[in-house]
mmCIF file with all atom_site columns, C-alpha atoms in Angstrom:
data_model
loop_
_atom_site.group_PDB
_atom_site.id
_atom_site.type_symbol
_atom_site.label_atom_id
_atom_site.label_alt_id
_atom_site.label_comp_id
_atom_site.label_asym_id
_atom_site.label_entity_id
_atom_site.label_seq_id
_atom_site.pdbx_PDB_ins_code
_atom_site.Cartn_x
_atom_site.Cartn_y
_atom_site.Cartn_z
_atom_site.occupancy
_atom_site.B_iso_or_equiv
_atom_site.pdbx_formal_charge
_atom_site.auth_seq_id
_atom_site.auth_comp_id
_atom_site.auth_asym_id
_atom_site.auth_atom_id
_atom_site.pdbx_PDB_model_num
ATOM 1   C CA . MET A 1 1   ? 189.448 111.898 32.034  1.00 49.00 ? 1   MET A CA 1
ATOM 2   C CA . SER A 1 2   ? 187.530 114.656 30.254  1.00 51.00 ? 2   SER A CA 1
ATOM 3   C CA . PHE A 1 3   ? 183.649 114.900 30.702  1.00 48.00 ? 3   PHE A CA 1
ATOM 4   C CA . ASP A 1 4   ? 181.333 115.763 27.699  1.00 51.00 ? 4   ASP A CA 1
ATOM 5   C CA . PRO A 1 5   ? 179.888 118.872 29.204  1.00 51.00 ? 5   PRO A CA 1
ATOM 6   C CA . ARG A 1 6   ? 177.321 117.805 26.819  1.00 55.00 ? 6   ARG A CA 1
ATOM 7   C CA . TYR A 1 7   ? 175.772 115.444 28.708  1.00 50.00 ? 7   TYR A CA 1
ATOM 8   C CA . PRO A 1 8   ? 174.362 114.790 32.089  1.00 52.00 ? 8   PRO A CA 1
ATOM 9   C CA . GLN A 1 9   ? 176.078 114.061 35.040  1.00 52.00 ? 9   GLN A CA 1
ATOM 10  C CA . PRO A 1 10  ? 175.419 111.091 37.588  1.00 51.00 ? 10  PRO A CA 1
ATOM 11  C CA . GLN A 1 11  ? 174.671 112.274 40.590  1.00 54.00 ? 11  GLN A CA 1
ATOM 12  C CA . ALA A 1 12  ? 175.425 110.547 43.783  1.00 52.00 ? 12  ALA A CA 1
ATOM 13  C CA . PRO A 1 13  ? 172.448 109.348 45.923  1.00 52.00 ? 13  PRO A CA 1
ATOM 14  C CA . ASP A 1 14  ? 171.038 111.140 48.840  1.00 54.00 ? 14  ASP A CA 1
ATOM 15  C CA . PRO A 1 15  ? 172.040 109.329 52.028  1.00 55.00 ? 15  PRO A CA 1
ATOM 16  C CA . ARG A 1 16  ? 169.444 111.483 54.034  1.00 59.00 ? 16  ARG A CA 1
ATOM 17  C CA . ALA A 1 17  ? 166.526 110.232 51.327  1.00 54.00 ? 17  ALA A CA 1
ATOM 18  C CA . ARG A 1 18  ? 168.178 106.607 51.645  1.00 56.00 ? 18  ARG A CA 1
ATOM 19  C CA . ALA A 1 19  ? 167.990 106.840 55.356  1.00 55.00 ? 19  ALA A CA 1
ATOM 20  C CA . THR A 1 20  ? 164.196 108.068 55.399  1.00 56.00 ? 20  THR A CA 1
ATOM 21  C CA . ARG A 1 21  ? 163.181 105.068 53.203  1.00 58.00 ? 21  ARG A CA 1
ATOM 22  C CA . ASN A 1 22  ? 164.647 103.082 55.338  1.00 56.00 ? 22  ASN A CA 1
ATOM 23  C CA . ARG A 1 23  ? 162.999 104.446 58.531  1.00 61.00 ? 23  ARG A CA 1
ATOM 24  C CA . ALA A 1 24  ? 159.915 104.040 56.436  1.00 55.00 ? 24  ALA A CA 1
ATOM 25  C CA . ILE A 1 25  ? 159.997 100.620 55.246  1.00 58.00 ? 25  ILE A CA 1
ATOM 26  C CA . ALA A 1 26  ? 161.076 99.488  59.515  1.00 54.00 ? 26  ALA A CA 1
ATOM 27  C CA . ILE A 1 27  ? 158.268 101.719 60.229  1.00 60.00 ? 27  ILE A CA 1
ATOM 28  C CA . GLY A 1 28  ? 155.882 99.748  58.030  1.00 58.00 ? 28  GLY A CA 1
ATOM 29  C CA . LEU A 1 29  ? 157.236 96.468  59.116  1.00 56.00 ? 29  LEU A CA 1
ATOM 30  C CA . SER A 1 30  ? 157.292 97.054  62.715  1.00 58.00 ? 30  SER A CA 1
ATOM 31  C CA . ALA A 1 31  ? 153.699 97.822  62.515  1.00 57.00 ? 31  ALA A CA 1
ATOM 32  C CA . ALA A 1 32  ? 152.967 94.709  60.310  1.00 58.00 ? 32  ALA A CA 1
ATOM 33  C CA . VAL A 1 33  ? 154.550 92.511  63.004  1.00 52.00 ? 33  VAL A CA 1
ATOM 34  C CA . VAL A 1 34  ? 152.655 94.397  66.239  1.00 52.00 ? 34  VAL A CA 1
ATOM 35  C CA . ALA A 1 35  ? 149.354 93.735  63.474  1.00 57.00 ? 35  ALA A CA 1
ATOM 36  C CA . GLY A 1 36  ? 149.955 89.951  64.054  1.00 57.00 ? 36  GLY A CA 1
ATOM 37  C CA . LEU A 1 37  ? 150.552 90.116  66.837  1.00 54.00 ? 37  LEU A CA 1
ATOM 38  C CA . VAL A 1 38  ? 147.482 91.830  68.362  1.00 52.00 ? 38  VAL A CA 1
ATOM 39  C CA . ALA A 1 39  ? 145.149 89.579  66.209  1.00 56.00 ? 39  ALA A CA 1
ATOM 40  C CA . PHE A 1 40  ? 147.119 86.013  67.280  1.00 52.00 ? 40  PHE A CA 1
ATOM 41  C CA . GLY A 1 41  ? 146.077 86.592  70.607  1.00 52.00 ? 41  GLY A CA 1
ATOM 42  C CA . SER A 1 42  ? 142.630 87.484  70.309  1.00 51.00 ? 42  SER A CA 1
ATOM 43  C CA . TYR A 1 43  ? 142.679 84.365  68.557  1.00 50.00 ? 43  TYR A CA 1
ATOM 44  C CA . LEU A 1 44  ? 143.572 82.619  71.329  1.00 49.00 ? 44  LEU A CA 1
ATOM 45  C CA . LEU A 1 45  ? 142.712 84.540  73.651  1.00 46.00 ? 45  LEU A CA 1
ATOM 46  C CA . LEU A 1 46  ? 138.558 84.050  72.201  1.00 48.00 ? 46  LEU A CA 1
ATOM 47  C CA . GLU A 1 47  ? 139.060 80.448  71.845  1.00 54.00 ? 47  GLU A CA 1
ATOM 48  C CA . ASN A 1 48  ? 140.583 79.753  75.388  1.00 52.00 ? 48  ASN A CA 1
ATOM 49  C CA . SER A 1 49  ? 137.012 81.230  76.516  1.00 47.00 ? 49  SER A CA 1
ATOM 50  C CA . GLU A 1 50  ? 135.154 79.442  74.829  1.00 49.00 ? 50  GLU A CA 1
ATOM 51  C CA . ALA A 1 51  ? 136.884 76.164  76.073  1.00 45.00 ? 51  ALA A CA 1
ATOM 52  C CA . ASN A 1 52  ? 136.661 77.973  79.392  1.00 46.00 ? 52  ASN A CA 1
ATOM 53  C CA . GLU A 1 53  ? 132.291 78.401  78.978  1.00 44.00 ? 53  GLU A CA 1
ATOM 54  C CA . LYS A 1 54  ? 132.058 74.607  77.523  1.00 42.00 ? 54  LYS A CA 1
ATOM 55  C CA . SER A 1 55  ? 134.117 73.492  80.567  1.00 40.00 ? 55  SER A CA 1
ATOM 56  C CA . ASP A 1 56  ? 131.646 75.711  83.111  1.00 41.00 ? 56  ASP A CA 1
ATOM 57  C CA . ASP A 1 57  ? 128.362 74.533  81.348  1.00 41.00 ? 57  ASP A CA 1
ATOM 58  C CA . ALA A 1 58  ? 129.794 70.759  81.254  1.00 37.00 ? 58  ALA A CA 1
ATOM 59  C CA . SER A 1 59  ? 130.857 70.909  85.485  1.00 36.00 ? 59  SER A CA 1
ATOM 60  C CA . ALA A 1 60  ? 127.212 72.552  85.603  1.00 36.00 ? 60  ALA A CA 1
ATOM 61  C CA . ALA A 1 61  ? 125.259 69.820  83.713  1.00 35.00 ? 61  ALA A CA 1
ATOM 62  C CA . GLN A 1 62  ? 127.212 67.169  84.949  1.00 34.00 ? 62  GLN A CA 1
ATOM 63  C CA . ASP A 1 63  ? 126.153 69.471  89.447  1.00 34.00 ? 63  ASP A CA 1
ATOM 64  C CA . GLY A 1 64  ? 122.802 69.189  88.100  1.00 34.00 ? 64  GLY A CA 1
ATOM 65  C CA . LYS A 1 65  ? 122.860 72.693  88.619  1.00 30.00 ? 65  LYS A CA 1
ATOM 66  C CA . HIS A 1 66  ? 122.069 75.893  85.468  1.00 30.00 ? 66  HIS A CA 1
ATOM 67  C CA . PRO A 1 67  ? 125.275 77.169  84.342  1.00 28.00 ? 67  PRO A CA 1
ATOM 68  C CA . GLY A 1 68  ? 123.951 80.888  85.742  1.00 29.00 ? 68  GLY A CA 1
ATOM 69  C CA . GLY A 1 69  ? 122.874 79.262  89.081  1.00 29.00 ? 69  GLY A CA 1
ATOM 70  C CA . HIS A 1 70  ? 124.098 80.647  92.561  1.00 29.00 ? 70  HIS A CA 1
ATOM 71  C CA . GLY A 1 71  ? 126.071 77.000  93.116  1.00 31.00 ? 71  GLY A CA 1
ATOM 72  C CA . ASP A 1 72  ? 124.881 77.519  96.877  1.00 35.00 ? 72  ASP A CA 1
ATOM 73  C CA . SER A 1 73  ? 124.140 74.607  98.951  1.00 37.00 ? 73  SER A CA 1
ATOM 74  C CA . HIS A 1 74  ? 120.607 74.696  98.165  1.00 39.00 ? 74  HIS A CA 1
ATOM 75  C CA . GLY A 1 75  ? 120.892 74.203  94.531  1.00 39.00 ? 75  GLY A CA 1
ATOM 76  C CA . ASP A 1 76  ? 119.630 76.517  91.476  1.00 44.00 ? 76  ASP A CA 1
ATOM 77  C CA . ALA A 1 77  ? 116.265 75.527  92.656  1.00 52.00 ? 77  ALA A CA 1
ATOM 78  C CA . SER A 1 78  ? 114.146 78.278  92.480  1.00 67.00 ? 78  SER A CA 1
ATOM 79  C CA . GLY A 1 79  ? 112.519 78.499  89.479  1.00 73.00 ? 79  GLY A CA 1
ATOM 80  C CA . GLY A 1 80  ? 109.749 75.254  87.855  1.00 88.00 ? 80  GLY A CA 1
ATOM 81  C CA . ALA A 1 81  ? 106.288 74.252  89.465  1.00 95.00 ? 81  ALA A CA 1
ATOM 82  C CA . ILE A 1 82  ? 106.368 74.211  93.529  1.00 97.00 ? 82  ILE A CA 1
ATOM 83  C CA . ASP A 1 83  ? 105.637 70.565  94.197  1.00 97.00 ? 83  ASP A CA 1
ATOM 84  C CA . GLY A 1 84  ? 102.743 70.293  96.541  1.00 97.00 ? 84  GLY A CA 1
ATOM 85  C CA . LEU A 1 85  ? 101.656 73.777  96.395  1.00 98.00 ? 85  LEU A CA 1
ATOM 86  C CA . LYS A 1 86  ? 97.944  74.423  97.439  1.00 97.00 ? 86  LYS A CA 1
ATOM 87  C CA . SER A 1 87  ? 96.726  77.780  96.220  1.00 97.00 ? 87  SER A CA 1
ATOM 88  C CA . TRP A 1 88  ? 93.487  80.103  96.361  1.00 97.00 ? 88  TRP A CA 1
ATOM 89  C CA . ASP A 1 89  ? 91.877  82.722  93.843  1.00 94.00 ? 89  ASP A CA 1
ATOM 90  C CA . ALA A 1 90  ? 93.124  85.902  95.537  1.00 87.00 ? 90  ALA A CA 1
ATOM 91  C CA . ALA A 1 91  ? 90.027  87.776  94.131  1.00 84.00 ? 91  ALA A CA 1
ATOM 92  C CA . LYS A 1 92  ? 87.194  85.607  96.835  1.00 92.00 ? 92  LYS A CA 1
ATOM 93  C CA . LEU A 1 93  ? 90.154  86.371  99.459  1.00 96.00 ? 93  LEU A CA 1
ATOM 94  C CA . GLY A 1 94  ? 89.264  89.043  101.985 1.00 96.00 ? 94  GLY A CA 1
ATOM 95  C CA . ARG A 1 95  ? 91.397  92.133  102.551 1.00 97.00 ? 95  ARG A CA 1
ATOM 96  C CA . ASN A 1 96  ? 88.887  94.466  104.968 1.00 97.00 ? 96  ASN A CA 1
ATOM 97  C CA . HIS A 1 97  ? 90.474  95.731  108.611 1.00 97.00 ? 97  HIS A CA 1
ATOM 98  C CA . VAL A 1 98  ? 88.507  94.119  111.418 1.00 97.00 ? 98  VAL A CA 1
ATOM 99  C CA . ALA A 1 99  ? 88.645  94.443  115.312 1.00 94.00 ? 99  ALA A CA 1
ATOM 100 C CA . GLY A 1 100 ? 88.635  90.897  116.057 1.00 92.00 ? 100 GLY A CA 1
ATOM 101 C CA . SER A 1 101 ? 89.090  87.206  114.743 1.00 94.00 ? 101 SER A CA 1
ATOM 102 C CA . VAL A 1 102 ? 88.335  85.837  111.676 1.00 97.00 ? 102 VAL A CA 1
ATOM 103 C CA . ASP A 1 103 ? 87.478  81.887  111.281 1.00 96.00 ? 103 ASP A CA 1
ATOM 104 C CA . TYR A 1 104 ? 90.212  81.142  108.833 1.00 97.00 ? 104 TYR A CA 1
ATOM 105 C CA . PRO A 1 105 ? 89.221  77.559  105.885 1.00 95.00 ? 105 PRO A CA 1
ATOM 106 C CA . MET A 1 106 ? 93.064  77.391  105.942 1.00 96.00 ? 106 MET A CA 1
ATOM 107 C CA . LYS A 1 107 ? 96.144  76.969  109.139 1.00 96.00 ? 107 LYS A CA 1
ATOM 108 C CA . PRO A 1 108 ? 97.683  78.290  109.107 1.00 98.00 ? 108 PRO A CA 1
ATOM 109 C CA . PRO A 1 109 ? 96.040  81.588  107.486 1.00 98.00 ? 109 PRO A CA 1
ATOM 110 C CA . VAL A 1 110 ? 97.008  82.827  103.376 1.00 98.00 ? 110 VAL A CA 1
ATOM 111 C CA . GLY A 1 111 ? 94.892  85.633  102.976 1.00 98.00 ? 111 GLY A CA 1
ATOM 112 C CA . GLY A 1 112 ? 91.493  87.356  104.069 1.00 97.00 ? 112 GLY A CA 1
ATOM 113 C CA . ASP A 1 113 ? 90.524  89.585  105.584 1.00 98.00 ? 113 ASP A CA 1
ATOM 114 C CA . HIS A 1 114 ? 92.956  91.006  108.744 1.00 98.00 ? 114 HIS A CA 1
ATOM 115 C CA . ASN A 1 115 ? 93.694  93.476  111.921 1.00 98.00 ? 115 ASN A CA 1
ATOM 116 C CA . GLN A 1 116 ? 94.996  97.357  110.838 1.00 97.00 ? 116 GLN A CA 1
ATOM 117 C CA . SER A 1 117 ? 98.195  96.307  112.850 1.00 98.00 ? 117 SER A CA 1
ATOM 118 C CA . TRP A 1 118 ? 100.548 94.788  110.216 1.00 98.00 ? 118 TRP A CA 1
ATOM 119 C CA . MET A 1 119 ? 103.407 91.884  112.459 1.00 98.00 ? 119 MET A CA 1
ATOM 120 C CA . ASN A 1 120 ? 107.520 92.983  111.392 1.00 98.00 ? 120 ASN A CA 1
ATOM 121 C CA . CYS A 1 121 ? 108.721 90.887  109.430 1.00 98.00 ? 121 CYS A CA 1
ATOM 122 C CA . ASP A 1 122 ? 111.715 92.279  108.137 1.00 98.00 ? 122 ASP A CA 1
ATOM 123 C CA . GLY A 1 123 ? 113.472 88.805  109.362 1.00 98.00 ? 123 GLY A CA 1
ATOM 124 C CA . ASP A 1 124 ? 111.766 88.539  112.075 1.00 98.00 ? 124 ASP A CA 1
ATOM 125 C CA . VAL A 1 125 ? 111.764 85.452  113.295 1.00 98.00 ? 125 VAL A CA 1
ATOM 126 C CA . TYR A 1 126 ? 109.074 84.848  116.847 1.00 98.00 ? 126 TYR A CA 1
ATOM 127 C CA . GLU A 1 127 ? 109.520 82.314  119.595 1.00 97.00 ? 127 GLU A CA 1
ATOM 128 C CA . LYS A 1 128 ? 105.902 82.049  120.678 1.00 97.00 ? 128 LYS A CA 1
ATOM 129 C CA . ALA A 1 129 ? 102.856 81.982  118.457 1.00 97.00 ? 129 ALA A CA 1
ATOM 130 C CA . LEU A 1 130 ? 101.816 85.199  116.374 1.00 98.00 ? 130 LEU A CA 1
ATOM 131 C CA . PRO A 1 131 ? 97.393  86.300  116.230 1.00 97.00 ? 131 PRO A CA 1
ATOM 132 C CA . ASP A 1 132 ? 96.321  85.063  112.560 1.00 98.00 ? 132 ASP A CA 1
ATOM 133 C CA . VAL A 1 133 ? 94.885  87.925  112.162 1.00 98.00 ? 133 VAL A CA 1
ATOM 134 C CA . ASN A 1 134 ? 98.223  90.344  112.024 1.00 98.00 ? 134 ASN A CA 1
ATOM 135 C CA . ALA A 1 135 ? 99.756  87.786  110.609 1.00 98.00 ? 135 ALA A CA 1
ATOM 136 C CA . VAL A 1 136 ? 97.944  87.975  107.820 1.00 98.00 ? 136 VAL A CA 1
ATOM 137 C CA . HIS A 1 137 ? 98.791  91.364  107.302 1.00 98.00 ? 137 HIS A CA 1
ATOM 138 C CA . SER A 1 138 ? 102.086 90.667  107.127 1.00 98.00 ? 138 SER A CA 1
ATOM 139 C CA . LEU A 1 139 ? 101.346 88.423  103.979 1.00 98.00 ? 139 LEU A CA 1
ATOM 140 C CA . GLU A 1 140 ? 99.590  91.468  102.360 1.00 98.00 ? 140 GLU A CA 1
ATOM 141 C CA . HIS A 1 141 ? 102.336 93.013  101.894 1.00 98.00 ? 141 HIS A CA 1
ATOM 142 C CA . GLY A 1 142 ? 104.165 90.732  100.090 1.00 98.00 ? 142 GLY A CA 1
ATOM 143 C CA . ALA A 1 143 ? 106.145 88.905  102.928 1.00 98.00 ? 143 ALA A CA 1
ATOM 144 C CA . VAL A 1 144 ? 106.237 84.996  103.579 1.00 98.00 ? 144 VAL A CA 1
ATOM 145 C CA . TRP A 1 145 ? 105.431 83.075  106.756 1.00 98.00 ? 145 TRP A CA 1
ATOM 146 C CA . VAL A 1 146 ? 107.278 80.505  108.036 1.00 98.00 ? 146 VAL A CA 1
ATOM 147 C CA . THR A 1 147 ? 105.971 78.135  110.396 1.00 98.00 ? 147 THR A CA 1
ATOM 148 C CA . TYR A 1 148 ? 106.358 75.116  112.685 1.00 98.00 ? 148 TYR A CA 1
ATOM 149 C CA . ASN A 1 149 ? 105.194 72.725  115.109 1.00 97.00 ? 149 ASN A CA 1
ATOM 150 C CA . GLY A 1 150 ? 106.270 70.529  117.829 1.00 96.00 ? 150 GLY A CA 1
ATOM 151 C CA . LYS A 1 151 ? 107.444 67.414  115.368 1.00 96.00 ? 151 LYS A CA 1
ATOM 152 C CA . ALA A 1 152 ? 109.395 69.693  113.072 1.00 97.00 ? 152 ALA A CA 1
ATOM 153 C CA . ALA A 1 153 ? 113.328 68.840  113.784 1.00 97.00 ? 153 ALA A CA 1
ATOM 154 C CA . ASP A 1 154 ? 115.140 71.252  116.332 1.00 98.00 ? 154 ASP A CA 1
ATOM 155 C CA . ALA A 1 155 ? 118.041 72.123  113.392 1.00 98.00 ? 155 ALA A CA 1
ATOM 156 C CA . ASP A 1 156 ? 115.540 72.638  110.540 1.00 98.00 ? 156 ASP A CA 1
ATOM 157 C CA . VAL A 1 157 ? 114.167 75.368  112.932 1.00 98.00 ? 157 VAL A CA 1
ATOM 158 C CA . ALA A 1 158 ? 117.523 76.756  113.449 1.00 98.00 ? 158 ALA A CA 1
ATOM 159 C CA . GLU A 1 159 ? 118.107 76.589  110.094 1.00 98.00 ? 159 GLU A CA 1
ATOM 160 C CA . LEU A 1 160 ? 115.448 78.268  108.216 1.00 98.00 ? 160 LEU A CA 1
ATOM 161 C CA . ALA A 1 161 ? 115.578 80.672  111.690 1.00 98.00 ? 161 ALA A CA 1
ATOM 162 C CA . ALA A 1 162 ? 119.022 81.902  110.112 1.00 98.00 ? 162 ALA A CA 1
ATOM 163 C CA . ARG A 1 163 ? 117.855 82.453  106.555 1.00 98.00 ? 163 ARG A CA 1
ATOM 164 C CA . VAL A 1 164 ? 114.722 83.849  108.235 1.00 98.00 ? 164 VAL A CA 1
ATOM 165 C CA . GLU A 1 165 ? 116.645 86.365  110.065 1.00 98.00 ? 165 GLU A CA 1
ATOM 166 C CA . LYS A 1 166 ? 119.042 87.523  106.303 1.00 97.00 ? 166 LYS A CA 1
ATOM 167 C CA . THR A 1 167 ? 116.170 87.591  104.311 1.00 98.00 ? 167 THR A CA 1
ATOM 168 C CA . PRO A 1 168 ? 113.140 91.253  103.722 1.00 98.00 ? 168 PRO A CA 1
ATOM 169 C CA . PHE A 1 169 ? 110.073 90.140  103.902 1.00 98.00 ? 169 PHE A CA 1
ATOM 170 C CA . THR A 1 170 ? 109.456 86.935  105.601 1.00 98.00 ? 170 THR A CA 1
ATOM 171 C CA . LEU A 1 171 ? 108.589 86.328  108.542 1.00 98.00 ? 171 LEU A CA 1
ATOM 172 C CA . MET A 1 172 ? 108.957 82.945  111.147 1.00 98.00 ? 172 MET A CA 1
ATOM 173 C CA . SER A 1 173 ? 106.952 82.059  114.229 1.00 98.00 ? 173 SER A CA 1
ATOM 174 C CA . PRO A 1 174 ? 105.875 78.154  116.256 1.00 98.00 ? 174 PRO A CA 1
ATOM 175 C CA . TYR A 1 175 ? 102.023 77.049  114.952 1.00 98.00 ? 175 TYR A CA 1
ATOM 176 C CA . THR A 1 176 ? 100.813 74.233  116.785 1.00 95.00 ? 176 THR A CA 1
ATOM 177 C CA . GLY A 1 177 ? 97.374  74.180  114.708 1.00 91.00 ? 177 GLY A CA 1
ATOM 178 C CA . GLN A 1 178 ? 98.969  73.308  111.453 1.00 97.00 ? 178 GLN A CA 1
ATOM 179 C CA . GLU A 1 179 ? 98.849  70.204  109.361 1.00 93.00 ? 179 GLU A CA 1
ATOM 180 C CA . GLY A 1 180 ? 102.756 69.765  108.448 1.00 96.00 ? 180 GLY A CA 1
ATOM 181 C CA . ALA A 1 181 ? 105.894 69.888  110.712 1.00 97.00 ? 181 ALA A CA 1
ATOM 182 C CA . ILE A 1 182 ? 106.998 73.485  108.245 1.00 98.00 ? 182 ILE A CA 1
ATOM 183 C CA . MET A 1 183 ? 104.799 75.438  106.193 1.00 98.00 ? 183 MET A CA 1
ATOM 184 C CA . LEU A 1 184 ? 105.574 78.204  104.540 1.00 98.00 ? 184 LEU A CA 1
ATOM 185 C CA . SER A 1 185 ? 102.892 80.707  103.561 1.00 98.00 ? 185 SER A CA 1
ATOM 186 C CA . ALA A 1 186 ? 102.048 84.260  101.960 1.00 98.00 ? 186 ALA A CA 1
ATOM 187 C CA . TRP A 1 187 ? 99.566  85.763  99.692  1.00 98.00 ? 187 TRP A CA 1
ATOM 188 C CA . GLY A 1 188 ? 96.795  82.873  98.487  1.00 98.00 ? 188 GLY A CA 1
ATOM 189 C CA . LYS A 1 189 ? 99.841  80.457  98.287  1.00 98.00 ? 189 LYS A CA 1
ATOM 190 C CA . GLN A 1 190 ? 101.190 77.967  100.902 1.00 98.00 ? 190 GLN A CA 1
ATOM 191 C CA . VAL A 1 191 ? 102.853 74.524  100.630 1.00 98.00 ? 191 VAL A CA 1
ATOM 192 C CA . ALA A 1 192 ? 104.317 72.031  103.527 1.00 98.00 ? 192 ALA A CA 1
ATOM 193 C CA . VAL A 1 193 ? 107.883 71.328  103.433 1.00 97.00 ? 193 VAL A CA 1
ATOM 194 C CA . ASP A 1 194 ? 109.928 67.970  104.439 1.00 92.00 ? 194 ASP A CA 1
ATOM 195 C CA . SER A 1 195 ? 113.012 69.695  105.971 1.00 97.00 ? 195 SER A CA 1
ATOM 196 C CA . ALA A 1 196 ? 114.830 72.935  105.542 1.00 97.00 ? 196 ALA A CA 1
ATOM 197 C CA . ASP A 1 197 ? 116.960 72.037  103.154 1.00 96.00 ? 197 ASP A CA 1
ATOM 198 C CA . ASP A 1 198 ? 113.892 70.712  100.785 1.00 97.00 ? 198 ASP A CA 1
ATOM 199 C CA . LYS A 1 199 ? 114.682 72.462  97.447  1.00 96.00 ? 199 LYS A CA 1
ATOM 200 C CA . ARG A 1 200 ? 110.514 73.565  97.914  1.00 98.00 ? 200 ARG A CA 1
ATOM 201 C CA . VAL A 1 201 ? 111.961 76.110  100.274 1.00 98.00 ? 201 VAL A CA 1
ATOM 202 C CA . ASP A 1 202 ? 114.386 77.906  97.780  1.00 97.00 ? 202 ASP A CA 1
ATOM 203 C CA . GLN A 1 203 ? 111.740 77.969  95.061  1.00 98.00 ? 203 GLN A CA 1
ATOM 204 C CA . PHE A 1 204 ? 108.441 79.519  97.160  1.00 98.00 ? 204 PHE A CA 1
ATOM 205 C CA . PHE A 1 205 ? 110.984 81.732  98.393  1.00 98.00 ? 205 PHE A CA 1
ATOM 206 C CA . ALA A 1 206 ? 112.195 83.071  95.421  1.00 97.00 ? 206 ALA A CA 1
ATOM 207 C CA . GLN A 1 207 ? 108.634 82.761  93.751  1.00 97.00 ? 207 GLN A CA 1
ATOM 208 C CA . TYR A 1 208 ? 106.792 84.606  96.534  1.00 98.00 ? 208 TYR A CA 1
ATOM 209 C CA . VAL A 1 209 ? 109.289 87.016  99.137  1.00 98.00 ? 209 VAL A CA 1
ATOM 210 C CA . GLN A 1 210 ? 108.013 90.403  97.441  1.00 97.00 ? 210 GLN A CA 1
ATOM 211 C CA . GLY A 1 211 ? 106.191 88.193  94.684  1.00 96.00 ? 211 GLY A CA 1
ATOM 212 C CA . THR A 1 212 ? 103.279 88.955  91.728  1.00 95.00 ? 212 THR A CA 1
ATOM 213 C CA . GLN A 1 213 ? 100.287 87.615  94.503  1.00 96.00 ? 213 GLN A CA 1
ATOM 214 C CA . THR A 1 214 ? 101.957 90.574  97.019  1.00 96.00 ? 214 THR A CA 1
ATOM 215 C CA . PRO A 1 215 ? 98.080  92.551  97.361  1.00 96.00 ? 215 PRO A CA 1
ATOM 216 C CA . GLU A 1 216 ? 99.640  95.459  97.897  1.00 97.00 ? 216 GLU A CA 1
ATOM 217 C CA . PRO A 1 217 ? 103.179 95.530  96.595  1.00 96.00 ? 217 PRO A CA 1
ATOM 218 C CA . GLY A 1 218 ? 105.560 98.390  98.075  1.00 96.00 ? 218 GLY A CA 1
ATOM 219 C CA . ALA A 1 219 ? 104.282 98.425  101.299 1.00 98.00 ? 219 ALA A CA 1
ATOM 220 C CA . PRO A 1 220 ? 106.137 97.996  104.318 1.00 98.00 ? 220 PRO A CA 1
ATOM 221 C CA . CYS A 1 221 ? 107.254 94.782  106.900 1.00 98.00 ? 221 CYS A CA 1
ATOM 222 C CA . THR A 1 222 ? 108.771 97.070  109.202 1.00 98.00 ? 222 THR A CA 1
ATOM 223 C CA . GLY A 1 223 ? 106.598 99.510  111.838 1.00 98.00 ? 223 GLY A CA 1
ATOM 224 C CA . GLY A 1 224 ? 104.383 97.682  112.362 1.00 98.00 ? 224 GLY A CA 1
ATOM 225 C CA . LEU A 1 225 ? 104.273 94.909  115.709 1.00 98.00 ? 225 LEU A CA 1
ATOM 226 C CA . ALA A 1 226 ? 107.553 94.508  116.641 1.00 96.00 ? 226 ALA A CA 1
ATOM 227 C CA . THR A 1 227 ? 106.085 92.217  119.256 1.00 96.00 ? 227 THR A CA 1
ATOM 228 C CA . VAL A 1 228 ? 103.547 88.826  120.559 1.00 93.00 ? 228 VAL A CA 1
ATOM 229 C CA . PRO A 1 229 ? 100.049 90.814  121.193 1.00 88.00 ? 229 PRO A CA 1
ATOM 230 C CA . GLN A 1 230 ? 99.161  90.083  124.579 1.00 78.00 ? 230 GLN A CA 1
#
């Protein structure tokens, strides 16, 4: 068979070009598959996350707790108004340092003139009654003072003592002259509670341990009196 030299002859395909083309197609398909798998996985992860959040919120609502609450044995009772809370005008509570005793109009006192030395209130639990004038100075520094009388159950006293010991800017002591079995006091604030498990204990601690009522924010609860003055 002869070929006419006037016409170009067909060329055999270049095997290298075919391999390059096939490799490009394979890479493109692989990338598309990977992208699809990633998108599908992200979709499943988002769906599961939303389902878990809805489940958690439903469980929290059933338990009577806020979804973001700490969920301890006291529940999420830190917010809201405190039933039975008594308040005094902070502007009318004296803040002078005095050397003698002060006749406070409430028992335990929630503010007023006081001794220049404060009782240590860095989670301090005292077994003896404290001088009012020293404890009031602790309240001025933002402390919450837990007091109890002979009507308080021993179990409640022990539970409150354990809580105070792990809570900075709190102190605790017996107080025979108070009206309620267990009382919580801060500067200008006070409430009587029924037991250590009373939800108002959580509320009072959350709102008034170094709360906005504190006349001297940043003042220490250490460096004062560590024992009851004689």
